[in-house]
Coordinates of C-alpha atoms in Angstrom, one line a residue:
Chain A
M1 CA -17.4 -2.3 -17.4
R2 CA -18.9 -3.2 -20.7
S3 CA -19.2 -0.5 -23.3
P4 CA -22.6 1.2 -23.3
S5 CA -23.4 0.2 -26.8
S6 CA -22.8 -3.5 -26.3
L7 CA -24.9 -3.2 -23.2
K8 CA -27.7 -1.6 -25.2
Q9 CA -27.6 -4.3 -27.8
E10 CA -27.6 -7.0 -25.3
F11 CA -30.5 -5.5 -23.5
L12 CA -32.4 -5.0 -26.7
K13 CA -32.0 -8.5 -27.9
R14 CA -33.1 -10.0 -24.7
W15 CA -36.0 -7.6 -24.4
M16 CA -37.3 -8.4 -27.8
R17 CA -37.0 -12.1 -27.3
G18 CA -38.8 -11.8 -24.0
L19 CA -41.6 -9.8 -25.6
Q20 CA -41.9 -12.3 -28.3
R21 CA -42.2 -15.1 -25.9
C22 CA -44.9 -13.5 -23.8
T23 CA -47.1 -12.1 -26.5
S24 CA -47.8 -15.5 -27.9
S25 CA -50.2 -16.1 -25.0
K26 CA -52.6 -13.3 -24.8
K27 CA -53.9 -11.4 -27.7
D28 CA -55.7 -8.5 -26.2
M29 CA -54.3 -6.6 -23.4
N30 CA -55.2 -3.2 -22.2
V31 CA -52.7 -0.5 -21.8
L32 CA -51.7 -1.1 -18.2
E33 CA -51.1 -4.7 -18.8
R34 CA -49.0 -3.9 -21.8
K35 CA -47.0 -1.5 -19.9
K36 CA -46.5 -3.9 -17.1
V37 CA -45.3 -6.5 -19.5
I38 CA -43.0 -4.2 -21.3
K39 CA -41.5 -3.0 -18.1
L40 CA -41.2 -6.4 -16.7
S41 CA -39.5 -7.8 -19.8
A42 CA -37.2 -4.9 -19.9
D43 CA -36.2 -5.4 -16.3
L44 CA -35.7 -9.1 -16.7
A45 CA -33.8 -8.5 -19.9
I46 CA -31.1 -6.5 -18.3
A47 CA -31.1 -8.6 -15.2
S48 CA -30.5 -11.7 -17.1
A49 CA -27.9 -9.9 -19.1
R50 CA -25.9 -9.6 -16.0
N51 CA -26.4 -13.2 -15.4
G52 CA -26.6 -13.0 -11.7
T53 CA -23.2 -11.5 -11.3
T54 CA -24.5 -8.4 -9.6
S55 CA -26.7 -8.2 -6.5
W56 CA -29.3 -5.9 -7.9
S57 CA -30.0 -8.0 -10.9
R58 CA -30.6 -11.0 -8.6
A59 CA -32.8 -8.9 -6.5
L60 CA -34.8 -7.8 -9.5
I61 CA -35.4 -11.3 -10.6
A62 CA -36.2 -12.4 -7.1
N63 CA -38.8 -9.6 -6.8
A64 CA -40.3 -10.4 -10.1
S65 CA -40.7 -14.0 -9.3
R66 CA -42.0 -13.4 -5.9
D67 CA -45.7 -12.8 -6.7
N68 CA -47.3 -15.8 -8.1
D69 CA -49.0 -14.2 -11.0
N70 CA -45.9 -12.4 -12.0
R71 CA -43.9 -15.5 -11.6
I72 CA -45.3 -17.4 -14.5
L73 CA -44.9 -14.4 -16.8
A74 CA -41.4 -13.9 -15.6
E75 CA -40.5 -17.5 -16.2
R76 CA -41.9 -17.5 -19.6
I77 CA -40.1 -14.3 -20.5
L78 CA -36.9 -15.5 -19.3
G79 CA -37.3 -18.5 -21.5
P80 CA -35.7 -21.9 -21.3
E81 CA -32.8 -20.9 -19.2
S82 CA -35.0 -19.5 -16.5
D83 CA -34.9 -22.4 -14.2
I84 CA -31.2 -22.2 -13.7
L85 CA -31.3 -18.5 -13.2
I86 CA -34.1 -18.6 -10.8
K87 CA -32.5 -21.3 -8.8
R88 CA -29.3 -19.4 -8.6
V89 CA -31.1 -16.3 -7.6
S90 CA -33.1 -17.9 -4.9
T91 CA -30.1 -19.5 -3.3
S92 CA -28.3 -16.2 -3.2
V93 CA -31.3 -14.4 -1.9
G94 CA -31.8 -17.0 0.7
T95 CA -28.3 -16.5 2.1
V96 CA -28.9 -12.8 2.1
S97 CA -32.1 -13.1 4.1
C98 CA -30.3 -15.3 6.6
N99 CA -27.7 -12.6 7.1
R100 CA -30.4 -10.1 7.2
K101 CA -31.3 -10.7 10.9
I102 CA -27.8 -10.7 12.1
R103 CA -26.9 -7.6 10.2
S104 CA -30.0 -5.7 11.3
K105 CA -29.2 -6.5 14.9
K106 CA -25.7 -5.2 14.5
I107 CA -27.0 -2.1 12.8
L108 CA -29.4 -1.5 15.6
K109 CA -26.7 -1.8 18.2
R110 CA -24.4 0.5 16.3
S111 CA -27.0 3.1 15.8
C112 CA -28.1 3.0 19.5
N113 CA -24.5 3.4 20.6
S114 CA -23.9 6.3 18.4
V115 CA -27.0 8.0 19.5
R116 CA -26.2 7.5 23.1
R117 CA -22.7 8.8 22.6
V118 CA -23.9 12.0 21.0
R119 CA -26.5 12.7 23.6
K120 CA -24.2 12.1 26.6
G121 CA -21.8 14.8 25.7
T122 CA -23.4 18.0 26.8
H123 CA -20.5 20.1 25.9
L124 CA -19.2 18.8 22.6
P125 CA -16.8 20.9 20.6
Q126 CA -18.0 22.3 17.4
K127 CA -16.0 20.0 15.2
V128 CA -17.4 16.8 16.6
L129 CA -20.9 18.1 16.5
A130 CA -20.5 19.0 12.9
K131 CA -19.1 15.7 12.1
S132 CA -21.9 13.8 13.7
I133 CA -24.4 15.9 11.9
A134 CA -22.7 15.3 8.6
K135 CA -22.6 11.6 9.4
R136 CA -26.3 11.5 10.1
L137 CA -27.0 13.2 6.9
V138 CA -24.9 10.8 4.9
Q139 CA -26.6 7.9 6.7
K140 CA -30.0 9.1 5.9
R141 CA -29.1 9.4 2.3
T142 CA -27.5 6.0 2.1
Q143 CA -30.7 4.6 3.5
I144 CA -32.7 6.2 0.8
L145 CA -30.3 4.9 -1.8
K146 CA -30.6 1.5 -0.3
R147 CA -34.3 1.6 -0.8
L148 CA -33.9 2.7 -4.4
V149 CA -31.4 0.2 -5.6
P150 CA -33.1 -3.2 -5.8
G151 CA -31.7 -5.5 -3.2
G152 CA -29.6 -2.8 -1.7
E153 CA -31.0 -2.9 1.8
F154 CA -28.7 -5.5 3.2
M155 CA -25.5 -4.3 1.8
D156 CA -22.6 -2.4 3.3
E157 CA -21.6 0.9 2.0
L158 CA -18.8 -0.2 -0.3
S159 CA -20.8 -2.8 -2.2
L160 CA -23.8 -0.4 -2.2
I161 CA -21.8 2.1 -4.1
E162 CA -20.6 -0.5 -6.6
E163 CA -24.1 -1.7 -7.1
T164 CA -25.3 1.8 -7.7
L165 CA -22.6 2.3 -10.3
D166 CA -23.7 -0.8 -12.2
Y167 CA -27.4 0.0 -11.8
I168 CA -27.0 3.5 -13.1
A169 CA -25.2 2.2 -16.2
Y170 CA -28.0 -0.3 -16.8
L171 CA -30.8 2.2 -16.3
R172 CA -29.2 4.6 -18.7
A173 CA -28.9 1.9 -21.4
Q174 CA -32.5 0.9 -20.8
V175 CA -33.8 4.5 -21.0
D176 CA -31.8 5.1 -24.2
V177 CA -33.0 2.1 -26.0
M178 CA -36.6 2.5 -24.9
R179 CA -36.7 6.1 -25.9
C180 CA -35.2 5.3 -29.3
I181 CA -37.7 2.6 -30.0
A182 CA -40.6 4.7 -28.8
S183 CA -39.7 7.6 -31.0
A184 CA -39.0 5.3 -33.9
T185 CA -42.3 3.6 -33.5
E186 CA -44.1 6.8 -33.3
L187 CA -42.3 8.2 -36.4
I188 CA -43.1 5.1 -38.4
N189 CA -46.7 5.3 -37.4
H190 CA -46.8 8.8 -38.6
M191 CA -45.2 7.8 -41.7
N192 CA -47.6 5.0 -42.2
I193 CA -50.5 7.1 -41.6
G194 CA -49.2 9.8 -43.9
G195 CA -48.3 7.3 -46.6
N196 CA -51.7 5.8 -46.5
K197 CA -53.4 9.1 -46.7
M198 CA -51.2 10.1 -49.6
V199 CA -51.9 6.9 -51.4
Chain B
M1 CA 26.7 21.4 20.1
E2 CA 23.6 19.4 19.5
P3 CA 22.3 19.4 23.0
N4 CA 22.9 23.0 23.0
L5 CA 20.8 23.4 20.0
G6 CA 18.1 21.4 21.6
T7 CA 18.0 23.4 24.6
I8 CA 18.1 26.6 22.6
V9 CA 15.1 25.5 20.6
R10 CA 13.3 24.4 23.7
S11 CA 13.8 27.6 25.4
I12 CA 12.6 29.4 22.3
S13 CA 9.5 27.5 22.1
I14 CA 8.7 27.9 25.7
G15 CA 10.2 31.3 26.1
P16 CA 7.8 33.4 24.1
N17 CA 5.0 32.4 26.2
R18 CA 6.5 33.2 29.5
E19 CA 8.5 36.3 28.7
E20 CA 6.2 38.1 26.4
T21 CA 3.8 40.5 27.8
G22 CA 0.7 42.1 26.6
L23 CA 0.2 42.6 23.0
E24 CA 3.1 40.6 21.9
S25 CA 1.9 37.5 23.7
L26 CA -1.5 37.9 22.2
Q27 CA -0.2 38.3 18.8
F28 CA 2.0 35.3 19.1
R29 CA -0.7 33.2 20.5
E30 CA -3.0 34.1 17.7
E31 CA -0.3 33.3 15.2
I32 CA 0.2 30.0 16.9
H33 CA -3.5 29.2 16.9
R34 CA -3.7 30.2 13.3
L35 CA -0.8 28.0 12.5
M36 CA -2.3 25.1 14.3
T37 CA -5.2 25.0 12.0
V38 CA -2.8 25.1 9.0
P39 CA -0.9 21.9 9.7
P40 CA -3.6 19.6 8.4
E41 CA -3.1 20.9 5.0
N42 CA 0.6 20.6 5.3
G43 CA 0.2 17.1 6.5
S44 CA 0.8 15.6 3.2
S45 CA 4.0 17.5 2.7
F46 CA 5.0 16.5 6.1
T47 CA 4.6 12.9 5.4
E48 CA 6.5 13.5 2.3
L49 CA 9.3 14.6 4.5
L50 CA 8.8 11.7 6.8
Q51 CA 8.5 9.1 4.2
L52 CA 11.9 9.5 2.8
P53 CA 14.2 8.9 5.7
E54 CA 12.8 5.6 6.8
T55 CA 16.0 3.7 7.3
Q56 CA 17.5 6.5 9.3
A57 CA 14.4 6.8 11.4
M58 CA 14.6 3.1 12.1
E59 CA 18.1 3.4 13.3
L60 CA 17.3 6.3 15.5
L61 CA 14.4 4.5 17.1
H62 CA 16.5 1.6 17.9
S63 CA 19.5 3.5 19.1
P64 CA 19.3 3.7 22.9
H65 CA 18.0 7.0 24.1
S66 CA 19.6 8.2 27.2
D67 CA 18.3 11.0 29.2
E68 CA 19.6 13.5 26.9
V69 CA 17.7 13.7 23.7
V70 CA 19.7 13.4 20.6
P71 CA 18.4 15.4 17.7
V72 CA 18.7 14.0 14.3
P73 CA 20.0 16.6 11.9
L74 CA 21.9 14.7 9.3
S75 CA 23.3 17.6 7.4
G76 CA 25.4 20.0 9.0
E77 CA 24.9 23.1 7.1
P78 CA 21.3 24.1 7.9
L79 CA 22.2 23.7 11.5
H80 CA 24.9 26.2 11.2
G81 CA 22.4 28.6 9.7
I82 CA 20.0 27.9 12.6
N83 CA 22.7 28.5 15.1
D84 CA 23.6 31.8 13.7
D85 CA 20.0 32.8 13.6
H86 CA 19.5 31.7 17.1
K87 CA 22.5 33.5 18.2
S88 CA 21.5 36.7 16.6
Y89 CA 18.0 36.3 17.8
L90 CA 18.6 35.8 21.4
P91 CA 20.1 39.1 22.3
S92 CA 17.3 41.0 20.8
F93 CA 14.7 38.7 22.2
N94 CA 13.3 41.2 24.6
G95 CA 12.4 43.4 21.7
N96 CA 10.2 42.8 18.8
L97 CA 10.0 39.6 16.8
T98 CA 11.1 41.1 13.6
F99 CA 13.5 38.5 12.4
P100 CA 11.4 36.8 9.8
S101 CA 13.5 33.6 9.5
N102 CA 13.5 33.2 13.2
K103 CA 9.9 33.9 13.5
V104 CA 9.2 31.2 11.0
L105 CA 11.4 28.9 13.0
I106 CA 9.7 29.7 16.2
E107 CA 6.3 29.4 14.8
R108 CA 7.1 26.1 13.3
A109 CA 8.7 24.9 16.5
A110 CA 5.6 26.0 18.3
K111 CA 3.4 24.4 15.7
F112 CA 5.1 21.1 15.7
S113 CA 5.3 20.9 19.4
V114 CA 1.7 21.7 19.8
F115 CA 0.8 19.4 17.1
A116 CA 2.7 16.6 18.5
S117 CA 0.9 17.0 21.7
G118 CA -2.2 17.4 19.7
E119 CA -2.0 13.9 18.6
H120 CA -3.0 12.8 22.0
S121 CA -5.6 15.4 22.6
P122 CA -6.7 17.3 19.6
E123 CA -8.8 19.7 21.6
T124 CA -6.0 21.2 23.6
S125 CA -4.6 24.4 22.3
S126 CA -2.2 25.4 24.8
V127 CA 1.3 25.7 23.6
P128 CA 3.6 25.2 26.5
S129 CA 1.7 22.4 28.1
D130 CA 3.5 19.5 26.5
S131 CA 6.5 21.1 25.0
S132 CA 8.7 19.6 27.5
A133 CA 7.3 16.2 26.9
N134 CA 7.9 16.5 23.2
L135 CA 11.4 17.5 23.3
E136 CA 12.4 14.9 20.8
K137 CA 10.0 16.1 18.2
V138 CA 10.8 19.7 18.7
K139 CA 14.5 19.0 18.3
S140 CA 14.0 17.2 15.1
E141 CA 12.0 20.1 13.8
P142 CA 14.9 22.4 12.8
A143 CA 16.1 20.0 10.2
E144 CA 12.7 19.7 8.9
T145 CA 12.0 23.3 8.7
D146 CA 14.8 23.5 6.3
S147 CA 13.0 21.0 4.3
N148 CA 15.8 18.7 4.4
P149 CA 14.6 15.4 3.3
N150 CA 17.2 13.5 5.2
S151 CA 16.2 14.8 8.6
S152 CA 13.9 13.7 11.3
Q153 CA 12.8 11.0 13.5
L154 CA 9.5 9.4 13.4
L155 CA 7.0 11.9 14.7
V156 CA 4.3 9.4 15.4
S157 CA 2.7 9.6 18.8
D158 CA 3.5 6.2 20.0
P159 CA 6.6 4.8 18.4
A160 CA 6.6 1.9 20.6
V161 CA 3.1 1.0 19.8
N162 CA 3.9 1.5 16.2
I163 CA 6.6 -1.0 16.2
K164 CA 4.5 -3.5 17.9
N165 CA 1.7 -3.1 15.4
Q166 CA 3.6 -4.0 12.4
R167 CA 2.2 -6.5 10.0
S168 CA 2.9 -6.9 6.4
E169 CA -0.7 -5.9 5.6
K170 CA 0.0 -2.5 7.0
R171 CA 2.4 -1.9 4.2
K172 CA -0.6 -1.3 2.0
E173 CA -2.0 1.3 4.4
R174 CA 1.2 3.0 4.6
E175 CA 1.7 3.2 1.0
K176 CA -1.8 4.5 0.7
K177 CA -1.1 7.2 3.2
G178 CA 1.8 8.4 1.2
K179 CA -0.3 11.0 -0.5
G180 CA 1.7 13.6 -2.2
C181 CA 4.7 11.3 -2.2
T182 CA 6.6 11.1 -5.3
K183 CA 6.9 7.8 -7.1
K184 CA 10.5 7.5 -6.3
S185 CA 10.0 7.9 -2.7
K186 CA 7.3 5.3 -2.7
I187 CA 9.6 2.9 -4.5
E188 CA 12.3 3.6 -1.9
I189 CA 9.9 2.9 0.9
S190 CA 8.8 -0.3 -0.5
Q191 CA 12.3 -1.4 -1.1
D192 CA 13.2 -0.4 2.4
A193 CA 10.2 -2.2 3.7
E194 CA 11.4 -5.3 2.1
K195 CA 14.7 -5.2 3.8
L196 CA 13.3 -4.5 7.3
P197 CA 12.2 -7.3 9.5
Y198 CA 8.9 -5.5 10.1
V199 CA 7.0 -2.7 8.6
H200 CA 6.7 0.7 9.9
V201 CA 3.3 2.3 9.6
R202 CA 3.5 5.8 8.7
A203 CA 0.5 7.6 10.0
R204 CA -0.3 11.1 8.9
R205 CA 0.1 13.9 11.3
G206 CA -2.5 14.0 13.9
Q207 CA -4.1 10.6 13.3
A208 CA -4.2 7.6 15.4
T209 CA -2.2 4.6 14.5
D210 CA -3.9 1.5 16.0
S211 CA -4.9 -1.3 13.7
H212 CA -8.6 -0.6 13.8
S213 CA -8.4 3.0 12.7
L214 CA -6.0 2.0 10.0
A215 CA -8.4 -0.5 8.6
E216 CA -11.1 2.0 8.9
R217 CA -9.1 4.5 7.0
A218 CA -8.4 2.1 4.3
R219 CA -12.0 1.3 4.0
R220 CA -12.9 4.9 3.9
E221 CA -10.4 5.5 1.2
K222 CA -12.0 2.7 -0.8
I223 CA -15.3 4.2 -0.4
N224 CA -14.1 7.6 -1.4
A225 CA -12.6 6.2 -4.6
R226 CA -15.8 4.6 -5.5
M227 CA -17.7 7.8 -4.7
K228 CA -15.4 9.6 -7.1
L229 CA -16.3 7.2 -9.8
L230 CA -19.9 7.7 -9.1
Q231 CA -19.4 11.4 -9.3
E232 CA -18.0 11.1 -12.7
L233 CA -20.8 8.9 -13.9
V234 CA -23.6 11.1 -12.7
P235 CA -23.7 14.3 -14.7
G236 CA -23.3 17.5 -12.8
C237 CA -21.8 15.9 -9.8
S238 CA -18.2 16.5 -10.3
K239 CA -18.2 20.0 -9.0
I240 CA -20.0 19.2 -5.8
S241 CA -18.0 18.5 -2.7
G242 CA -19.3 16.7 0.3
T243 CA -20.6 13.3 0.5
A244 CA -24.2 14.2 1.5
L245 CA -24.7 16.4 -1.5
V246 CA -23.2 14.0 -3.9
L247 CA -25.4 11.3 -2.6
D248 CA -28.4 13.6 -3.0
E249 CA -27.5 14.0 -6.7
I250 CA -27.1 10.3 -7.2
I251 CA -30.4 9.6 -5.6
N252 CA -32.1 12.2 -7.8
H253 CA -30.5 10.7 -10.8
V254 CA -31.5 7.2 -10.0
Q255 CA -35.1 8.3 -9.3
S256 CA -35.3 10.2 -12.5
L257 CA -34.0 7.3 -14.5
Q258 CA -36.5 4.9 -12.9
R259 CA -39.4 7.4 -13.6
Q260 CA -38.3 7.7 -17.2
V261 CA -38.4 3.9 -17.6
E262 CA -41.9 3.9 -16.3
L263 CA -43.0 6.7 -18.6
L264 CA -41.3 5.2 -21.6
S265 CA -42.9 1.8 -21.1
M266 CA -46.3 3.6 -20.8
R267 CA -45.6 5.4 -24.0
L268 CA -44.6 2.2 -25.8
A269 CA -47.7 0.5 -24.5
T270 CA -50.0 3.2 -25.9
V271 CA -48.3 3.5 -29.2
N272 CA -48.7 -0.1 -30.2
P273 CA -51.8 -2.1 -30.2
R274 CA -49.8 -5.2 -29.7
V275 CA -46.9 -5.8 -27.4
D276 CA -44.6 -7.2 -29.9
F277 CA -44.4 -3.9 -31.5
N278 CA -41.2 -4.4 -33.2
L279 CA -42.4 -7.3 -35.2
D280 CA -45.3 -6.3 -37.3
S281 CA -46.8 -3.1 -36.1
L282 CA -43.7 -1.1 -37.1
F283 CA -44.3 -1.9 -40.7
A284 CA -47.8 -3.2 -40.7
P285 CA -49.5 -1.4 -43.6
E286 CA -46.7 -1.6 -46.0
V287 CA -45.2 -4.8 -45.2
S288 CA -47.9 -7.3 -45.9
M289 CA -46.0 -8.8 -48.7
H290 CA -43.2 -7.3 -50.6
N291 CA -43.0 -9.0 -53.9
T292 CA -39.7 -7.6 -54.8
L293 CA -36.7 -7.1 -52.8
S294 CA -36.0 -3.7 -54.4
S295 CA -39.2 -2.2 -53.1
F296 CA -38.4 -3.4 -49.6
I297 CA -35.0 -2.0 -49.8
S298 CA -36.2 1.3 -51.1
L299 CA -38.6 1.4 -48.2
L300 CA -35.8 0.6 -45.8
T301 CA -33.6 3.3 -47.2
K302 CA -36.5 5.8 -46.9
K303 CA -36.9 4.8 -43.3
I304 CA -33.3 5.2 -42.6
E305 CA -33.3 8.6 -44.0
I306 CA -36.3 9.6 -42.0
L307 CA -35.1 8.2 -38.8
F308 CA -31.7 9.7 -39.3
V309 CA -33.1 13.1 -40.0
S310 CA -35.2 13.0 -36.9
S311 CA -32.0 12.8 -35.0
I312 CA -32.1 9.4 -33.6
N313 CA -28.5 9.1 -34.1
N314 CA -26.1 6.6 -32.6
L315 CA -28.9 4.6 -31.2
V316 CA -30.3 1.3 -31.8
F317 CA -33.3 0.7 -33.9
L318 CA -35.0 -1.9 -35.9
L319 CA -35.6 -2.3 -39.5
G320 CA -37.9 -5.1 -40.3
G321 CA -40.0 -6.5 -42.9
V322 CA -41.5 -9.4 -44.5
F323 CA -40.9 -10.2 -48.1
H324 CA -40.7 -12.9 -50.6
C325 CA -37.3 -13.8 -51.6
T326 CA -35.3 -16.7 -52.4
L327 CA -33.0 -18.3 -49.9
A328 CA -29.9 -17.1 -51.7
V329 CA -31.0 -13.6 -51.5
Q330 CA -31.9 -14.0 -47.9
I331 CA -28.4 -15.2 -47.1
Q332 CA -27.0 -12.4 -49.0
I333 CA -29.0 -9.9 -47.1
Y334 CA -28.0 -11.6 -43.9
L335 CA -24.4 -11.5 -44.7
A336 CA -24.6 -7.9 -45.9
A337 CA -26.2 -6.8 -42.7
L338 CA -23.7 -8.7 -40.7
C339 CA -20.9 -7.2 -42.8
F340 CA -22.2 -3.8 -42.1
S341 CA -22.7 -4.3 -38.5
R342 CA -19.3 -5.9 -37.9
N343 CA -17.5 -3.3 -40.0
H344 CA -16.9 -5.3 -43.0
V345 CA -15.7 -8.5 -41.6
P346 CA -18.1 -11.1 -43.0
Q347 CA -15.9 -14.1 -43.3
E348 CA -15.7 -15.0 -39.7
L349 CA -19.4 -14.8 -39.4
L350 CA -20.4 -17.2 -42.0
G351 CA -20.8 -20.1 -39.7
N352 CA -21.6 -18.2 -36.6
H353 CA -25.3 -17.6 -36.6
E354 CA -25.9 -17.6 -32.9
D355 CA -23.7 -14.8 -32.2
D356 CA -25.7 -12.1 -33.9
D357 CA -26.7 -9.3 -31.8
Y358 CA -27.7 -7.6 -34.8
L359 CA -29.9 -9.9 -36.7
L360 CA -32.9 -11.9 -35.9
T361 CA -34.1 -13.8 -38.8
N362 CA -37.0 -15.9 -39.0
T363 CA -37.3 -17.7 -42.2
S364 CA -40.2 -19.8 -43.2
G365 CA -40.5 -21.0 -46.6
S366 CA -39.9 -18.4 -49.1
D367 CA -40.7 -15.6 -46.7
C368 CA -38.1 -13.9 -44.8
T369 CA -38.9 -12.0 -41.8
F370 CA -36.0 -9.9 -41.4
Y371 CA -34.9 -7.7 -38.7
V372 CA -31.8 -5.8 -38.5
V373 CA -30.9 -4.2 -35.3
V374 CA -28.6 -1.6 -36.4
E375 CA -26.6 1.0 -34.6
M376 CA -26.9 4.1 -36.7
G377 CA -25.2 7.3 -36.9
K378 CA -22.2 7.7 -39.1
N379 CA -22.8 4.2 -40.4
R380 CA -26.0 5.2 -42.0
N381 CA -24.4 5.8 -45.4
I382 CA -22.7 2.5 -45.3
L383 CA -26.0 0.7 -44.7
I384 CA -27.6 2.5 -47.5
Q385 CA -24.8 1.6 -49.8
I386 CA -25.0 -2.0 -48.8
L387 CA -28.7 -2.1 -49.4
H388 CA -28.2 -0.5 -52.7
H389 CA -25.6 -3.1 -53.5
I390 CA -27.9 -5.9 -52.6
N391 CA -30.6 -4.4 -54.7
T392 CA -28.5 -4.2 -57.8
H393 CA -27.0 -7.5 -57.1
A394 CA -30.3 -9.3 -56.6
S395 CA -31.9 -7.8 -59.6
S396 CA -29.1 -8.7 -61.9

């Protein structure tokens, strides 16, 4: 994995560039719009930093470009290389959605079977009961995790865990950079105000 | 001699349950039950024992087994010890089981015989049921109890099935199963595997050995390895055991990170009147036009000081400004910043303007919009020095 600091720098660079690109259009935006723009550009920044190598980045980009009003913004933020990226993302997402139906059927079958098996055995030994309970707990949690990680709903466990690893690393870098810039900005604002008052 | 030993062991394993009465039988059964739960932990050491004598196990399997079962002890000495023990044990069998070594032997015999039968039906807990069927395994037990690495046959439930299921891909599973194996034994195994026409799959005690479960086990081990990585990544997760709880922690962590992103973007949105906050609003009142480089640099150093003091260490932040300066000075600043950022290696960056993560410059005319993305911390002093240097250099 890349070092966290290089990840942060990459993210920052892309984020700033994306922000630059999208602010040239509108001059006045209210807070919510700004927030949306900031978040969107941040997400796209890191997603493009991964360059479509990981599934969650592709899913992020796909989600961003799904709504029409977001799409234009996203395209502009991504900049000149957006076409290639979006094409790649859409093709990969398309294959995923094709597999979706097949996979969901399999999952349904499997879950039905397991439920049937558990209910049949009226007298199950303790060990097996405990195991099935534990399994169900783990399954519930993996479902929640799948919902959290973007694009994680149609992945098997192994790749889900890998994606989560990546995603957590990214989120951490994003949070660090944003927090730093937020506090720096606030500080400088204080400084400016203080300086002005002093002068 | 050897068949005698076998029969002796057999009788011992079956004997206690038929000839004991009352309390002794209860005690013994309890001990056996207790020991039956113990083996899973000993499984790794058991496979350690098993792993080593592969070639010998191979030969044994292929040697024709007649009705009489041939035990495998490959070293004579421990057997003598066992014989003596057995001999001394038998006469006093009616009494109490106070010979510790024999007791251990018997318990282990019982344990292994039960466990071997347990491979087929893990729920059964009766000792004598399958002891006759598992004579082979019981007999191989004495050598193992002496922890003699050269002993034993394969104690896999279906040796025949085992042989049939060999593929070269199983070699990986087998090596994976060798937990607790020393490196040397692993190397031996791989070497042995190369020589053999097919590969033996060495299942752990009490586990099925068909291809599906093996593949599943490999998959599970992969998943567990990744989960360990995740545990290390998420703070406070390394002490928790159990997949569900670890997943809980991970979910909480991801959710909190996502929420933080939302909050921070909200915060950034409120702080700045414009979205491109890093461009002008950071330095708006002061920056309008710096006529001299020195004032700009002094401003920068002040900012660095302040930002550093406010404990934004080791993080990325922006210094920016607009000022008048000649092109030469701009280039100088550029190089100095690069030099700082790349730890004093400016030469290679002279022609490499695209590859600056650290510097976004936007020069138009005599103005230089100048942003240095800098990773601060212990490098702060260096940056200040460089800026000072630029200052003196430019003014001269």
